Amino acid sequence: MSGPGVEFLLANVLQGVADLSGVDGAALRLLDDTDRLRMIGATDEDGWVLERAGCSALSVPLIEGREVIGELTLYTHERHEWSRSEVERGARLGELVVVALEAMAGGRTESSASGQVR
């Protein structure tokens, strides 16, 4: 999964996630072959350095089947306490990101009637 077309799609997916969430940005990290999280993309430079002071982040696991494949992080530049509904929305958006990743990789994603990725 690489190349300018994929990078463009990924950037648009992450910006859409940020816009739908009403946050300042979103970032995507995937597990590599050694089970280390690697930054794949972010909506802006702050997404590449989420440890910066004053940034509030919500990270949700990305699950494909029964396997964690990475995390989606939503962030605000100001201090923010995440509500239950924001956490639930983040988890649902994470499910959609998994579907988008599968589509970009040319894989096939099965989903249940509730939209959950299996």
Tab-separated table of C-alpha atoms in Angstrom:
chain	number	residue	atom	x	y	z
A	1	MET	CA	0.000	0.000	0.000
A	2	SER	CA	2.066	2.909	-1.289
A	3	GLY	CA	2.267	5.493	-4.011
A	4	PRO	CA	0.905	8.980	-4.649
A	5	GLY	CA	-2.668	7.794	-5.285
A	6	VAL	CA	-2.812	5.910	-1.991
A	7	GLU	CA	-1.263	8.835	-0.111
A	8	PHE	CA	-3.899	11.158	-1.597
A	9	LEU	CA	-6.732	8.780	-0.628
A	10	LEU	CA	-5.342	8.304	2.869
A	11	ALA	CA	-4.984	12.063	3.372
A	12	ASN	CA	-8.608	12.541	2.314
A	13	VAL	CA	-9.846	9.727	4.581
A	14	LEU	CA	-8.013	11.203	7.578
A	15	GLN	CA	-9.251	14.737	6.834
A	16	GLY	CA	-12.807	13.388	6.530
A	17	VAL	CA	-12.459	11.615	9.866
A	18	ALA	CA	-11.220	14.829	11.490
A	19	ASP	CA	-14.027	16.879	9.941
A	20	LEU	CA	-16.731	14.395	10.980
A	21	SER	CA	-15.327	14.294	14.510
A	22	GLY	CA	-15.057	18.055	14.878
A	23	VAL	CA	-11.418	17.780	15.962
A	24	ASP	CA	-8.278	19.598	14.846
A	25	GLY	CA	-6.705	16.541	13.230
A	26	ALA	CA	-6.347	12.791	12.866
A	27	ALA	CA	-3.409	10.433	12.592
A	28	LEU	CA	-3.008	6.803	11.591
A	29	ARG	CA	-0.426	4.354	12.899
A	30	LEU	CA	-0.239	0.713	11.814
A	31	LEU	CA	1.638	-2.209	13.319
A	32	ASP	CA	4.675	-3.301	11.335
A	33	ASP	CA	6.169	-6.812	11.053
A	34	THR	CA	7.793	-6.412	14.483
A	35	ASP	CA	4.511	-5.281	16.122
A	36	ARG	CA	5.702	-1.675	16.491
A	37	LEU	CA	3.335	1.156	15.667
A	38	ARG	CA	4.510	3.160	12.642
A	39	MET	CA	3.070	6.504	11.585
A	40	ILE	CA	1.349	6.134	8.211
A	41	GLY	CA	-0.375	9.487	7.840
A	42	ALA	CA	-1.762	12.567	9.532
A	43	THR	CA	-3.850	15.567	8.605
A	44	ASP	CA	-1.098	18.026	9.581
A	45	GLU	CA	2.350	18.274	11.143
A	46	ASP	CA	0.924	18.107	14.670
A	47	GLY	CA	-0.381	14.637	13.891
A	48	TRP	CA	3.164	13.456	13.329
A	49	VAL	CA	4.164	14.666	16.816
A	50	LEU	CA	1.195	13.878	19.060
A	51	GLU	CA	3.255	14.061	22.231
A	52	ARG	CA	3.421	17.852	22.032
A	53	ALA	CA	2.269	19.781	25.106
A	54	GLY	CA	-1.302	21.040	25.090
A	55	CYS	CA	-2.587	18.396	22.702
A	56	SER	CA	-5.483	16.169	23.794
A	57	ALA	CA	-5.607	12.865	21.963
A	58	LEU	CA	-8.070	10.009	21.699
A	59	SER	CA	-6.649	6.806	20.234
A	60	VAL	CA	-8.878	3.920	19.199
A	61	PRO	CA	-7.666	0.491	18.093
A	62	LEU	CA	-8.083	-0.545	14.477
A	63	ILE	CA	-9.298	-4.129	14.418
A	64	GLU	CA	-9.432	-6.373	11.384
A	65	GLY	CA	-11.140	-9.653	12.155
A	66	ARG	CA	-9.859	-10.414	15.637
A	67	GLU	CA	-6.483	-8.776	15.144
A	68	VAL	CA	-5.407	-5.274	16.153
A	69	ILE	CA	-3.656	-3.742	13.142
A	70	GLY	CA	-3.047	-0.223	14.412
A	71	GLU	CA	-4.670	2.852	15.871
A	72	LEU	CA	-6.564	5.928	14.775
A	73	THR	CA	-5.843	9.029	16.838
A	74	LEU	CA	-8.077	12.087	16.940
A	75	TYR	CA	-6.640	15.211	18.525
A	76	THR	CA	-7.378	18.770	19.533
A	77	HIS	CA	-4.844	21.543	20.032
A	78	GLU	CA	-6.575	22.607	23.232
A	79	ARG	CA	-7.066	20.561	26.387
A	80	HIS	CA	-10.194	18.446	25.922
A	81	GLU	CA	-12.059	15.869	27.998
A	82	TRP	CA	-13.468	13.222	25.635
A	83	SER	CA	-17.119	12.340	26.181
A	84	ARG	CA	-18.505	8.828	25.902
A	85	SER	CA	-20.236	9.715	22.631
A	86	GLU	CA	-16.952	11.055	21.192
A	87	VAL	CA	-15.179	7.828	22.147
A	88	GLU	CA	-17.964	5.770	20.545
A	89	ARG	CA	-17.851	7.946	17.401
A	90	GLY	CA	-14.069	7.506	17.263
A	91	ALA	CA	-14.453	3.721	17.474
A	92	ARG	CA	-17.024	3.719	14.644
A	93	LEU	CA	-14.788	5.909	12.496
A	94	GLY	CA	-11.948	3.491	13.235
A	95	GLU	CA	-14.084	0.679	11.802
A	96	LEU	CA	-14.593	2.727	8.637
A	97	VAL	CA	-10.854	3.410	8.384
A	98	VAL	CA	-10.221	-0.352	8.446
A	99	VAL	CA	-12.668	-0.764	5.541
A	100	ALA	CA	-10.887	2.041	3.653
A	101	LEU	CA	-7.481	0.454	4.290
A	102	GLU	CA	-8.749	-2.882	3.009
A	103	ALA	CA	-10.089	-1.207	-0.135
A	104	MET	CA	-6.796	0.637	-0.716
A	105	ALA	CA	-4.860	-2.597	-0.257
A	106	GLY	CA	-7.119	-4.366	-2.739
A	107	GLY	CA	-8.368	-6.723	-0.042
A	108	ARG	CA	-11.888	-7.839	0.605
A	109	THR	CA	-13.673	-6.740	3.758
A	110	GLU	CA	-16.697	-8.531	5.139
A	111	SER	CA	-19.076	-6.608	7.340
A	112	SER	CA	-22.126	-7.459	9.350
A	113	ALA	CA	-25.449	-5.684	9.115
A	114	SER	CA	-24.345	-3.370	11.948
A	115	GLY	CA	-21.355	-2.226	9.899
A	116	GLN	CA	-18.786	-3.900	12.138
A	117	VAL	CA	-15.759	-5.273	10.321
A	118	ARG	CA	-15.218	-9.015	10.707
